[in-house]
mmCIF file of C-alpha atoms in Angstrom:
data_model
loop_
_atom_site.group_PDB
_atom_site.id
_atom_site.type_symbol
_atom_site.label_atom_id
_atom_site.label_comp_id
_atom_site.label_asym_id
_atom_site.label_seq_id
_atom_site.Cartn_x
_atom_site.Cartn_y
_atom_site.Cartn_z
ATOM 1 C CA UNK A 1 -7.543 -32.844 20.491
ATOM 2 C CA UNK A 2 -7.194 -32.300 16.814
ATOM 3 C CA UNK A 3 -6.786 -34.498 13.393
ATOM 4 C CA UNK A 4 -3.903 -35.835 11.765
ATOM 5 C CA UNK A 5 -3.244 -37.233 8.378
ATOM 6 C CA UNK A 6 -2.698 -41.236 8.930
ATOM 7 C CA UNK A 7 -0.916 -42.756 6.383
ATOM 8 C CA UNK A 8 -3.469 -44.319 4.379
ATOM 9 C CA UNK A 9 -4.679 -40.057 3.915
ATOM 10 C CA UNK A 10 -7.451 -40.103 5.988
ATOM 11 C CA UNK A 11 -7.342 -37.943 9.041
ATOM 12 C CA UNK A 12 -7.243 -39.741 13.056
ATOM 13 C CA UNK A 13 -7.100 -38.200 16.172
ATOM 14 C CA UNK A 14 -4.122 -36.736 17.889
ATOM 15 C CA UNK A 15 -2.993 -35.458 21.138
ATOM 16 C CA UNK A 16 -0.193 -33.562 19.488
ATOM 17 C CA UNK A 17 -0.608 -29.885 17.672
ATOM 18 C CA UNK A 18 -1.405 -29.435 14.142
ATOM 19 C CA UNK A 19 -1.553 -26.410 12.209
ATOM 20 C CA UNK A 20 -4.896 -25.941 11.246
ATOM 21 C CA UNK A 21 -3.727 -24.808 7.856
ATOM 22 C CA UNK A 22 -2.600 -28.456 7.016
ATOM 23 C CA UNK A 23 -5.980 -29.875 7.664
ATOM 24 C CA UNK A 24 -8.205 -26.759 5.564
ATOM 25 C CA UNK A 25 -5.659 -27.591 2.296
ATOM 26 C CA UNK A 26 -6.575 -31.129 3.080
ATOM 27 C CA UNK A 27 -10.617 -30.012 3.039
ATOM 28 C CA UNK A 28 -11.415 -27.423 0.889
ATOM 29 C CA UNK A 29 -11.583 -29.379 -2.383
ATOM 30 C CA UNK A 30 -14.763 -30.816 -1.056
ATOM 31 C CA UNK A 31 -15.884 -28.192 0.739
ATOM 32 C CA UNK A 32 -18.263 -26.956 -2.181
ATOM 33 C CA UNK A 33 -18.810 -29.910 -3.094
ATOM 34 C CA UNK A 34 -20.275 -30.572 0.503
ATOM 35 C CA UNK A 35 -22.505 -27.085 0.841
ATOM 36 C CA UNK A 36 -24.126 -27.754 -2.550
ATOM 37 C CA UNK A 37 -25.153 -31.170 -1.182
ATOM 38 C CA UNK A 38 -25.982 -29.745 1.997
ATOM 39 C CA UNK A 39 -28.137 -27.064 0.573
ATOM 40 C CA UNK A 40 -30.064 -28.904 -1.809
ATOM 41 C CA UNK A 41 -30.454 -31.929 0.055
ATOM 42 C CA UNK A 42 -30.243 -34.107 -3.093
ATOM 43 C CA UNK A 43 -27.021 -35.405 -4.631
ATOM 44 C CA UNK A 44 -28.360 -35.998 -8.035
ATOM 45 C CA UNK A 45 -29.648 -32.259 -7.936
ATOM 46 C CA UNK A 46 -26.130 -30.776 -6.783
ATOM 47 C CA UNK A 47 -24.407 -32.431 -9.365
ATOM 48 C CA UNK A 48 -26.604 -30.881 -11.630
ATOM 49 C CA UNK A 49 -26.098 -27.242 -10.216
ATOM 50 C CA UNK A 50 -22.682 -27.471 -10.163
ATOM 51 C CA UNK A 51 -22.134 -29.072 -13.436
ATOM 52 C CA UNK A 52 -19.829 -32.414 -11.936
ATOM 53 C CA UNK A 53 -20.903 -36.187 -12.541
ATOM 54 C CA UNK A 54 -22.789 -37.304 -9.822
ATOM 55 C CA UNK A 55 -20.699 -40.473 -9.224
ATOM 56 C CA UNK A 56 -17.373 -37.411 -8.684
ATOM 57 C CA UNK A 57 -19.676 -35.830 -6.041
ATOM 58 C CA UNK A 58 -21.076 -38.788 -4.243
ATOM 59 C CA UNK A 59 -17.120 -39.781 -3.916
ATOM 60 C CA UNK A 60 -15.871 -36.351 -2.427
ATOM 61 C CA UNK A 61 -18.754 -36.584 -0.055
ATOM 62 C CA UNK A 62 -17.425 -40.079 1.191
ATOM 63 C CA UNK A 63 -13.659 -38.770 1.372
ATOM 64 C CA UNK A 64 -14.525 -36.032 3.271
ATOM 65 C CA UNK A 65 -16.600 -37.863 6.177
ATOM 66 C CA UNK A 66 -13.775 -40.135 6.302
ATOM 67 C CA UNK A 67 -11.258 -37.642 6.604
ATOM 68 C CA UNK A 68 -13.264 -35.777 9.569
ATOM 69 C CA UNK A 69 -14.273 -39.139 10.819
ATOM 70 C CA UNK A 70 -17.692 -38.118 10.998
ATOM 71 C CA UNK A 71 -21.061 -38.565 9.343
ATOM 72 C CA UNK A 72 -22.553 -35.471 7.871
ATOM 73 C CA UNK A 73 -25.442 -36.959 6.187
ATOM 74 C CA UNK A 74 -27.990 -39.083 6.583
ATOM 75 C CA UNK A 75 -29.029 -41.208 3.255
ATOM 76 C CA UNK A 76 -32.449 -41.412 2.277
ATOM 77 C CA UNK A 77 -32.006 -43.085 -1.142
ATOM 78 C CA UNK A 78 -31.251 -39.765 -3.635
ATOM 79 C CA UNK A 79 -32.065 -37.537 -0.919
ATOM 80 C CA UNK A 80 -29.641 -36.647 1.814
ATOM 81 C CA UNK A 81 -30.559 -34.373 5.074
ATOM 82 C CA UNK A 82 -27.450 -33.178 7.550
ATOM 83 C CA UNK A 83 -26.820 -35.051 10.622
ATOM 84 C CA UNK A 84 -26.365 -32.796 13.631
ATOM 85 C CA UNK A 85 -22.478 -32.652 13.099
ATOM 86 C CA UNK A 86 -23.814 -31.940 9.096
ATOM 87 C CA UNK A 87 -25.554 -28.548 10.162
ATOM 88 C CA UNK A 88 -22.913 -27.859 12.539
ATOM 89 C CA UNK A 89 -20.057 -27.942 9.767
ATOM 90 C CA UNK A 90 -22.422 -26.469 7.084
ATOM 91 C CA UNK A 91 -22.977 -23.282 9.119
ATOM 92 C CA UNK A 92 -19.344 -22.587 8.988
ATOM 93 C CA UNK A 93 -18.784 -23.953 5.462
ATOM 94 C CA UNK A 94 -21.383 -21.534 3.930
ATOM 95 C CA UNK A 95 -19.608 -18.613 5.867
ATOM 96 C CA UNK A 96 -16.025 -19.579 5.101
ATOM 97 C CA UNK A 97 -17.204 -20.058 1.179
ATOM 98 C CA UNK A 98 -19.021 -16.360 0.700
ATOM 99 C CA UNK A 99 -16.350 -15.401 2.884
ATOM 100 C CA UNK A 100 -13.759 -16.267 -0.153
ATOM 101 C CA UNK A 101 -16.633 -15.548 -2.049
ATOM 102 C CA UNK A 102 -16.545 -11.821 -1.212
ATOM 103 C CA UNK A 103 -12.846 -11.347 -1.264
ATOM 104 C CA UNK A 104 -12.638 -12.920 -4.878
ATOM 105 C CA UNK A 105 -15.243 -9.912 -6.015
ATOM 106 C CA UNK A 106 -13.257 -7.635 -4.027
ATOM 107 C CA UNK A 107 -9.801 -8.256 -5.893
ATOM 108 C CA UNK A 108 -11.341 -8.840 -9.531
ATOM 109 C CA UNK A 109 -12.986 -5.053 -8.407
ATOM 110 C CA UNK A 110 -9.598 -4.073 -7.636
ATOM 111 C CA UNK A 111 -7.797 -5.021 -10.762
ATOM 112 C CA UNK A 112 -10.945 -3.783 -13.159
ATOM 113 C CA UNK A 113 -9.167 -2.191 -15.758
ATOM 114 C CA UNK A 114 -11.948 0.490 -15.695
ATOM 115 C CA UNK A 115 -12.974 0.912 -11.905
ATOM 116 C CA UNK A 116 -9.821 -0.732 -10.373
ATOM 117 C CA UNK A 117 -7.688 1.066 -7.687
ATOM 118 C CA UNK A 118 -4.586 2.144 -7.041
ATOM 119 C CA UNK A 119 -3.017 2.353 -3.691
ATOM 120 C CA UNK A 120 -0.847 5.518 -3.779
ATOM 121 C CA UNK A 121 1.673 6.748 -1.364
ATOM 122 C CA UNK A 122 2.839 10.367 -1.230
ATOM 123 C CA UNK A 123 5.129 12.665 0.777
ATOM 124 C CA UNK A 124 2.909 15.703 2.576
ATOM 125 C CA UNK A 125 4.678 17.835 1.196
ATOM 126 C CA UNK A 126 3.432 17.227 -2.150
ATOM 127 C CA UNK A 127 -0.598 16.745 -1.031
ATOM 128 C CA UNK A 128 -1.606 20.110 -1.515
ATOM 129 C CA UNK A 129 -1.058 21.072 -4.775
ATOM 130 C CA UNK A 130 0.942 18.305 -6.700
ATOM 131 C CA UNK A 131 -1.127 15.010 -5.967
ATOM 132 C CA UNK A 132 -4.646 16.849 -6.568
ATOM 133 C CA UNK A 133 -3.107 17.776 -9.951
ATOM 134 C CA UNK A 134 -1.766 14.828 -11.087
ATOM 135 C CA UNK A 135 -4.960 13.027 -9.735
ATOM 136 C CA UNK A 136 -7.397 15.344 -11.827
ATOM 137 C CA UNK A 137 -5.065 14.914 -14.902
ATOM 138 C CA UNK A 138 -4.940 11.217 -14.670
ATOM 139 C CA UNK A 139 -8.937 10.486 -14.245
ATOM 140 C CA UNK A 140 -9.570 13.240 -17.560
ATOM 141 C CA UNK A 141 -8.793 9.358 -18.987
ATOM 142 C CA UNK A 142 -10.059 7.151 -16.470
ATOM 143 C CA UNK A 143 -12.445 8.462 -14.634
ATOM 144 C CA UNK A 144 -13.944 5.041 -12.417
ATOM 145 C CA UNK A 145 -10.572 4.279 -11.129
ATOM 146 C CA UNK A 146 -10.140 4.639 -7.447
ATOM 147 C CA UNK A 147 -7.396 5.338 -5.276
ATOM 148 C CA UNK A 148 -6.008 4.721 -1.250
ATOM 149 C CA UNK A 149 -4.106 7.723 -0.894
ATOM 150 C CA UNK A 150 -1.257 7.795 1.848
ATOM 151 C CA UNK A 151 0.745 10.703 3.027
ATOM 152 C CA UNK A 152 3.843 9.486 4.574
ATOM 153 C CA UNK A 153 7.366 9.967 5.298
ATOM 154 C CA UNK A 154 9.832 8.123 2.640
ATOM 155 C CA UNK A 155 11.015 5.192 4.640
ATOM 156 C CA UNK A 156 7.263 4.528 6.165
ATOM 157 C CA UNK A 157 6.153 4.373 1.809
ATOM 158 C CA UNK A 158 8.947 2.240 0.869
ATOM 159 C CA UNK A 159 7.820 -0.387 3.949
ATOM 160 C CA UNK A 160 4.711 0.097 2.275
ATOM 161 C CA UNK A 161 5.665 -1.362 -1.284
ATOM 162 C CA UNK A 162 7.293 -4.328 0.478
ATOM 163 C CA UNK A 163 4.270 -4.711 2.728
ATOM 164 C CA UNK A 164 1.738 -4.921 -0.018
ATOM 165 C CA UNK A 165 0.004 -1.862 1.727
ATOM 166 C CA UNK A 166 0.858 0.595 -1.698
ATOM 167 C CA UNK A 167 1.506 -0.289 -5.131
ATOM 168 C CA UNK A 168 3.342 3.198 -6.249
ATOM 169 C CA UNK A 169 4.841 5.411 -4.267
ATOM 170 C CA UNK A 170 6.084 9.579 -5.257
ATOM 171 C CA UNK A 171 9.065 10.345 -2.824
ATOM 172 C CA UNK A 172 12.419 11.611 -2.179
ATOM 173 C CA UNK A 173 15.172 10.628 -2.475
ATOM 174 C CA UNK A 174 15.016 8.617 -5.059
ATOM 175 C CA UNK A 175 15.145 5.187 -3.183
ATOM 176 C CA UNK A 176 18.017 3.032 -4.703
ATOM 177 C CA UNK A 177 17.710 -1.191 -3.123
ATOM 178 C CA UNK A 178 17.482 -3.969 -5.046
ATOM 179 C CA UNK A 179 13.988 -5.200 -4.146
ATOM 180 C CA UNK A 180 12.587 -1.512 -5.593
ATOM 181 C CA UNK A 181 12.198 -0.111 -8.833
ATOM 182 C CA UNK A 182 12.717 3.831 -8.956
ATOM 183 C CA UNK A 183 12.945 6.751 -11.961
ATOM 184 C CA UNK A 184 13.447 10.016 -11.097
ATOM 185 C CA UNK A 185 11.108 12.423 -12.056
ATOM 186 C CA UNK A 186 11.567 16.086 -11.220
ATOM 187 C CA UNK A 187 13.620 17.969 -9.076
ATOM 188 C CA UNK A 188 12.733 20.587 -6.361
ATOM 189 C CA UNK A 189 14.703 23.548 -4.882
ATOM 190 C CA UNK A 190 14.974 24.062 -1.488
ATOM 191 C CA UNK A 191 14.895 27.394 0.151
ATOM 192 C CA UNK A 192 16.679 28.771 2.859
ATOM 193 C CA UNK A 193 13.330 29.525 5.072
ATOM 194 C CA UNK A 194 13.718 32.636 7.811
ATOM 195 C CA UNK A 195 12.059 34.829 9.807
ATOM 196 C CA UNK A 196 10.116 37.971 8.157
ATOM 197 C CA UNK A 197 11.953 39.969 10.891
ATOM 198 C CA UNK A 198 15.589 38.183 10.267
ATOM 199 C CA UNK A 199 18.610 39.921 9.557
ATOM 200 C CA UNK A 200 18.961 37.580 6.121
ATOM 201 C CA UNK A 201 15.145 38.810 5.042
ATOM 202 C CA UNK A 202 16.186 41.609 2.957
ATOM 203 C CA UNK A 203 17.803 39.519 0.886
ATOM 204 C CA UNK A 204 16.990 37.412 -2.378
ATOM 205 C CA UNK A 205 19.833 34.978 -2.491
ATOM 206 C CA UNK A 206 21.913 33.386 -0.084
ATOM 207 C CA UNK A 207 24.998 30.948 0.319
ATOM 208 C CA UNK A 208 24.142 28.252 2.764
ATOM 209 C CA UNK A 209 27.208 28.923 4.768
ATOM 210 C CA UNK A 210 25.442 32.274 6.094
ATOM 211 C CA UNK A 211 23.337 30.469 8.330
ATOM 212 C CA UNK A 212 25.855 28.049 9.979
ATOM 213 C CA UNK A 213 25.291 30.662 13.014
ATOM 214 C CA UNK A 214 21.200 29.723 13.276
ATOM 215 C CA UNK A 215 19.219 27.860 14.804
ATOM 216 C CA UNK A 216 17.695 25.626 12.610
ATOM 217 C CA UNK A 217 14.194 23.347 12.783
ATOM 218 C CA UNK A 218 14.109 20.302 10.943
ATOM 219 C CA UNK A 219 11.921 17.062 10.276
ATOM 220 C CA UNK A 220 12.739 14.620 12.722
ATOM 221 C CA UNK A 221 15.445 11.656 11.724
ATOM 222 C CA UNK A 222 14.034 9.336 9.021
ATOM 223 C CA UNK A 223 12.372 11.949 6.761
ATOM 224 C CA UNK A 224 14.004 12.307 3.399
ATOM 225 C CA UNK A 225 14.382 16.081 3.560
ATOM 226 C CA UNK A 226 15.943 15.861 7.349
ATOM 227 C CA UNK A 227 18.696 13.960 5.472
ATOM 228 C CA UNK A 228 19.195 16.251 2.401
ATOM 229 C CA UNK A 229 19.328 19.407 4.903
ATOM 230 C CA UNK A 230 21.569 17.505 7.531
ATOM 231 C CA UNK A 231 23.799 16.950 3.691
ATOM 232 C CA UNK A 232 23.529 20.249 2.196
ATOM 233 C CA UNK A 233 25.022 21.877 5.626
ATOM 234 C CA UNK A 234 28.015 18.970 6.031
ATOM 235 C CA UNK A 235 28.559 20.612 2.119
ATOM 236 C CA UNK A 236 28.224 24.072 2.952
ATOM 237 C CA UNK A 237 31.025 23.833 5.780
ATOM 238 C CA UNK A 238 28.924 23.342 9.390
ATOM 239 C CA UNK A 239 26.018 20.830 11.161
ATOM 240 C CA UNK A 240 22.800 22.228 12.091
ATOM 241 C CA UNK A 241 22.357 23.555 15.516
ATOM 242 C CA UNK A 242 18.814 21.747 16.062
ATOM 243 C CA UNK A 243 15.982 23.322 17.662
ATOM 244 C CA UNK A 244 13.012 21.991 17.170
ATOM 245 C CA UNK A 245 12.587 18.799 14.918
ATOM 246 C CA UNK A 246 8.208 17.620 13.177
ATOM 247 C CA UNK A 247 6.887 15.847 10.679
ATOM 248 C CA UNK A 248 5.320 18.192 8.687
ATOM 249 C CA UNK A 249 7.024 21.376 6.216
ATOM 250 C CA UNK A 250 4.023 23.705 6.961
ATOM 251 C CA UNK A 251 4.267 22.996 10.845
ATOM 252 C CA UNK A 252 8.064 24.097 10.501
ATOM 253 C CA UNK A 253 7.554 26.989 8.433
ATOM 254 C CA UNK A 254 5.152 28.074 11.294
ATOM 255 C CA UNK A 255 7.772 27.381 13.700
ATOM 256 C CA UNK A 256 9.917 30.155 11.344
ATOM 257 C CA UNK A 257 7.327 32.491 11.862
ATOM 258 C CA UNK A 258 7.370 32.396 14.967
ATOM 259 C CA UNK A 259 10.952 33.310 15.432
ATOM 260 C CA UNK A 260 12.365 29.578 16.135
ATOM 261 C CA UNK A 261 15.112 29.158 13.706
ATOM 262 C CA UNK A 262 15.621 28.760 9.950
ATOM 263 C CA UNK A 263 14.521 25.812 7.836
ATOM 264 C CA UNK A 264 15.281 24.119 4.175
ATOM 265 C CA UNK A 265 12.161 23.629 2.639
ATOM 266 C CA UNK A 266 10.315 23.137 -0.296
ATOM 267 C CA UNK A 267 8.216 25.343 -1.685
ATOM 268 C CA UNK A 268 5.121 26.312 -0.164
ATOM 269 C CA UNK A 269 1.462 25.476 -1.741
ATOM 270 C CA UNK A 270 0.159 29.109 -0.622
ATOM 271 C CA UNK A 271 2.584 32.418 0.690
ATOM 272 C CA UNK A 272 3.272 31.972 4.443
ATOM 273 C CA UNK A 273 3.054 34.968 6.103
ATOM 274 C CA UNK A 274 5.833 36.084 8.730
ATOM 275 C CA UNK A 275 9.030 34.613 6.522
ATOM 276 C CA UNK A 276 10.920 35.187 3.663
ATOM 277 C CA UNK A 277 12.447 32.381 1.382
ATOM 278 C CA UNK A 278 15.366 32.812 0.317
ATOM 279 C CA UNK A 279 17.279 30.961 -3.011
ATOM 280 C CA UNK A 280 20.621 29.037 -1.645
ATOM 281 C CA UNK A 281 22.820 29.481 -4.102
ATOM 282 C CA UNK A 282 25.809 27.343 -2.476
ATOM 283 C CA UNK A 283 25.667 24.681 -2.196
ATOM 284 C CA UNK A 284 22.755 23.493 -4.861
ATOM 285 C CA UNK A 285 19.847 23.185 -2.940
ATOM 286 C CA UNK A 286 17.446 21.399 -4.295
ATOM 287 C CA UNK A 287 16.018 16.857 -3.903
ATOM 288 C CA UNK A 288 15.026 14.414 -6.620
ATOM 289 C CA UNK A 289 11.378 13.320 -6.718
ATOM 290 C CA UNK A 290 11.114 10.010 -8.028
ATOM 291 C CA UNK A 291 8.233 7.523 -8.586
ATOM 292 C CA UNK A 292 9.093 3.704 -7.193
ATOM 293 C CA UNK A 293 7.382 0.291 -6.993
ATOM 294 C CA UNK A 294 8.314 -3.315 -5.870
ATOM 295 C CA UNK A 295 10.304 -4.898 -7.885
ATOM 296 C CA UNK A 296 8.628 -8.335 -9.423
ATOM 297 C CA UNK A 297 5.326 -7.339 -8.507
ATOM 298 C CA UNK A 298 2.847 -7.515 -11.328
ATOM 299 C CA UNK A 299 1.212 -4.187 -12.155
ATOM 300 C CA UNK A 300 -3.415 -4.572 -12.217
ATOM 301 C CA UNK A 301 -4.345 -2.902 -15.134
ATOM 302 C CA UNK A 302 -5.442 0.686 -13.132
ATOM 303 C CA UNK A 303 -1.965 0.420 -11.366
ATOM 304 C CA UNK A 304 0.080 -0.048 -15.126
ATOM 305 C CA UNK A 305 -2.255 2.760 -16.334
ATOM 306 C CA UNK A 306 -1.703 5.377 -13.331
ATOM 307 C CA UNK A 307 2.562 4.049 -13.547
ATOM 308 C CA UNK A 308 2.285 4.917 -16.840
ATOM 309 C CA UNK A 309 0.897 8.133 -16.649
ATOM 310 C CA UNK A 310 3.687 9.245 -13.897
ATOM 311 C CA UNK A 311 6.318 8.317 -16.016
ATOM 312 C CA UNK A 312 4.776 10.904 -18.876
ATOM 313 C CA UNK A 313 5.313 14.120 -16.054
ATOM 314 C CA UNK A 314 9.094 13.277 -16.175
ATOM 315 C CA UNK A 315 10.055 17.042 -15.548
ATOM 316 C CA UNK A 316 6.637 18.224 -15.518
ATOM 317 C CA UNK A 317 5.755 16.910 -12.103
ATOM 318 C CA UNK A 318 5.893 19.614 -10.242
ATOM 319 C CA UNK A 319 3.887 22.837 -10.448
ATOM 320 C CA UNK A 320 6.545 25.122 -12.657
ATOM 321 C CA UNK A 321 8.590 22.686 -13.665
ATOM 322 C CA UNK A 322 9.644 21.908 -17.069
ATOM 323 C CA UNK A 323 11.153 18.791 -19.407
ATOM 324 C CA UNK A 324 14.635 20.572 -19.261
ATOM 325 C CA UNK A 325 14.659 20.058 -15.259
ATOM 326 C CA UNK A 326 15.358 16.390 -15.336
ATOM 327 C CA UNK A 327 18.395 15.931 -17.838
#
């Protein structure tokens, strides 16, 4: 059995559902009003406390015991003590309110212009080197602001933005859809990854098209770079024989190592031992890294700070990169 709005606005029993959401919007006006009653025990003194005329609180306390058909307090002239149903409610009043309490310290914390954070998605690729960098270069300025890092593939960030789970986001490719905001910021070649023992390892430069006979190993479907390598070899004349397929570049170049196949990769953080990277010079090898947000969201003051700062690195992003990279 639940409550239902009559027509005259107070609430009456029902047999039939009703969202419980209806009757708390109905509620929580008074619902402070009611636990500053309820803890004082004196409706002159609550009003005082709370800074409302008396005569507005004595009136919401009314409303509300005729909306939940139910007497909450017993009247001793000024003084009031809780009925049994009064305690009962007041118990989960007081938690609901530092409940909301809480969560309104938690977001102003959050959007602290000084000690705020910013949610911040990244691809794995770049959480070795880049992201430490560009972390360490942004708090040189703003040292209390925190951050939720997230390594991810691109597709899993970008459901992140439209989730709410990330406010930025550094991947590739550059994401174009009309709910998003992107700018490109750097590019990144790719090398043709092989074997230490390969017949392609004495070499310093190769064309793409020299491989078509391998056996490659790839991130699985989804991941930006599976999509830019299955590309690049439709260009260069042939599709990818497919070994093994991960989700992680270093996990693949161990997989090269090992004798597995060939991979297109990014460069690595640290020298891998047991393969040789080779520059592709047909066709251009190389992906976009881009910054991108929600569109229509507004920015807290840590995340317009830390956006702004990313959009300074345009084609200094990447370790070794320079301004002339990104025309």
């Amino acid at each position: 059995m639940v409550h239902q709005q009559r027509s005259d606005g107070r609430l009456s029993r029902t047999g039939d559902t009703r969202d419980r959401e209806e009757m708390a919007r109905l509620l929580a006006p008074r619902l402070a009003h009611f636990a500053g009653v309820a803890r004082t025990e004196h409706v002159t003194r609550a009003a005082q406390e709370m800074q409302v005329p008396q005569s507005t609180l004595s009136r919401a306390l009314v409303r509300l015991e005729e909306d939940l058909g139910v007497e909450l307090f017993a009247r001793h002239g000024r003084t009031v003590s809780l009925t049994p149903a009064g305690r009962t409610f007041y118990a989960s009043v007081d938690r609901a309110l530092d409940e909301i309490g809480r969560a309104a310290e938690a977001v102003r914390a959050d959007a602290d212009p000084a000690t705020g954070k910013v949610a911040f998605g990244f691809l794995h690729t770049m959480g070795a080197e880049t992201v430490p960098g560009l972390l360490h270069a942004f708090r040189a300025d703003h040292p209390g602001i925190r951050f939720s890092l997230v390594q991810n593939y691109g597709e899993a960030m970008l459901e992140g933005l439209r989730g709410g789970e990330l406010d930025l986001c550094l991947t590739s490719p550059v994401p174009s859809a009309p709910d998003l905001v992107a700018r490109r910021l750097d590019e990144q070649k790719l090398r043709l990854v092989v074997p230490a023992d390969h017949r392609l390892a004495s070499r310093r430069r190769v064309r793409l098209a020299e491989a078509s006979d391998e056996t490659f190993v790839t991130l699985e479907p989804g991941y930006g770079l599976r999509r830019i390598t299955d590309d690049l070899c439709a260009e260069a004349g042939f599709a990818p024989r497919i070994a093994f397929e991960g989700e992680e570049a270093e996990t693949l170049r161990g997989l090269v190592a090992a004798g597995l196949g060939v991979a297109l990769l990014p460069p690595p953080p640290f020298p891998r031992p047991g393969v040789v990277e080779l520059t592709v010079t047909a066709p251009r090898a190389a992906r976009e890294i881009g910054v991108a947000w929600l569109a229509g969201r507004p920015d807290t003051p840590p995340v317009a700070a830390f956006k702004k700062f990313l959009l300074s690195k345009r084609g200094r992003l990447l370790p070794g990169s320079g301004a002339a990279s990104v025309p």
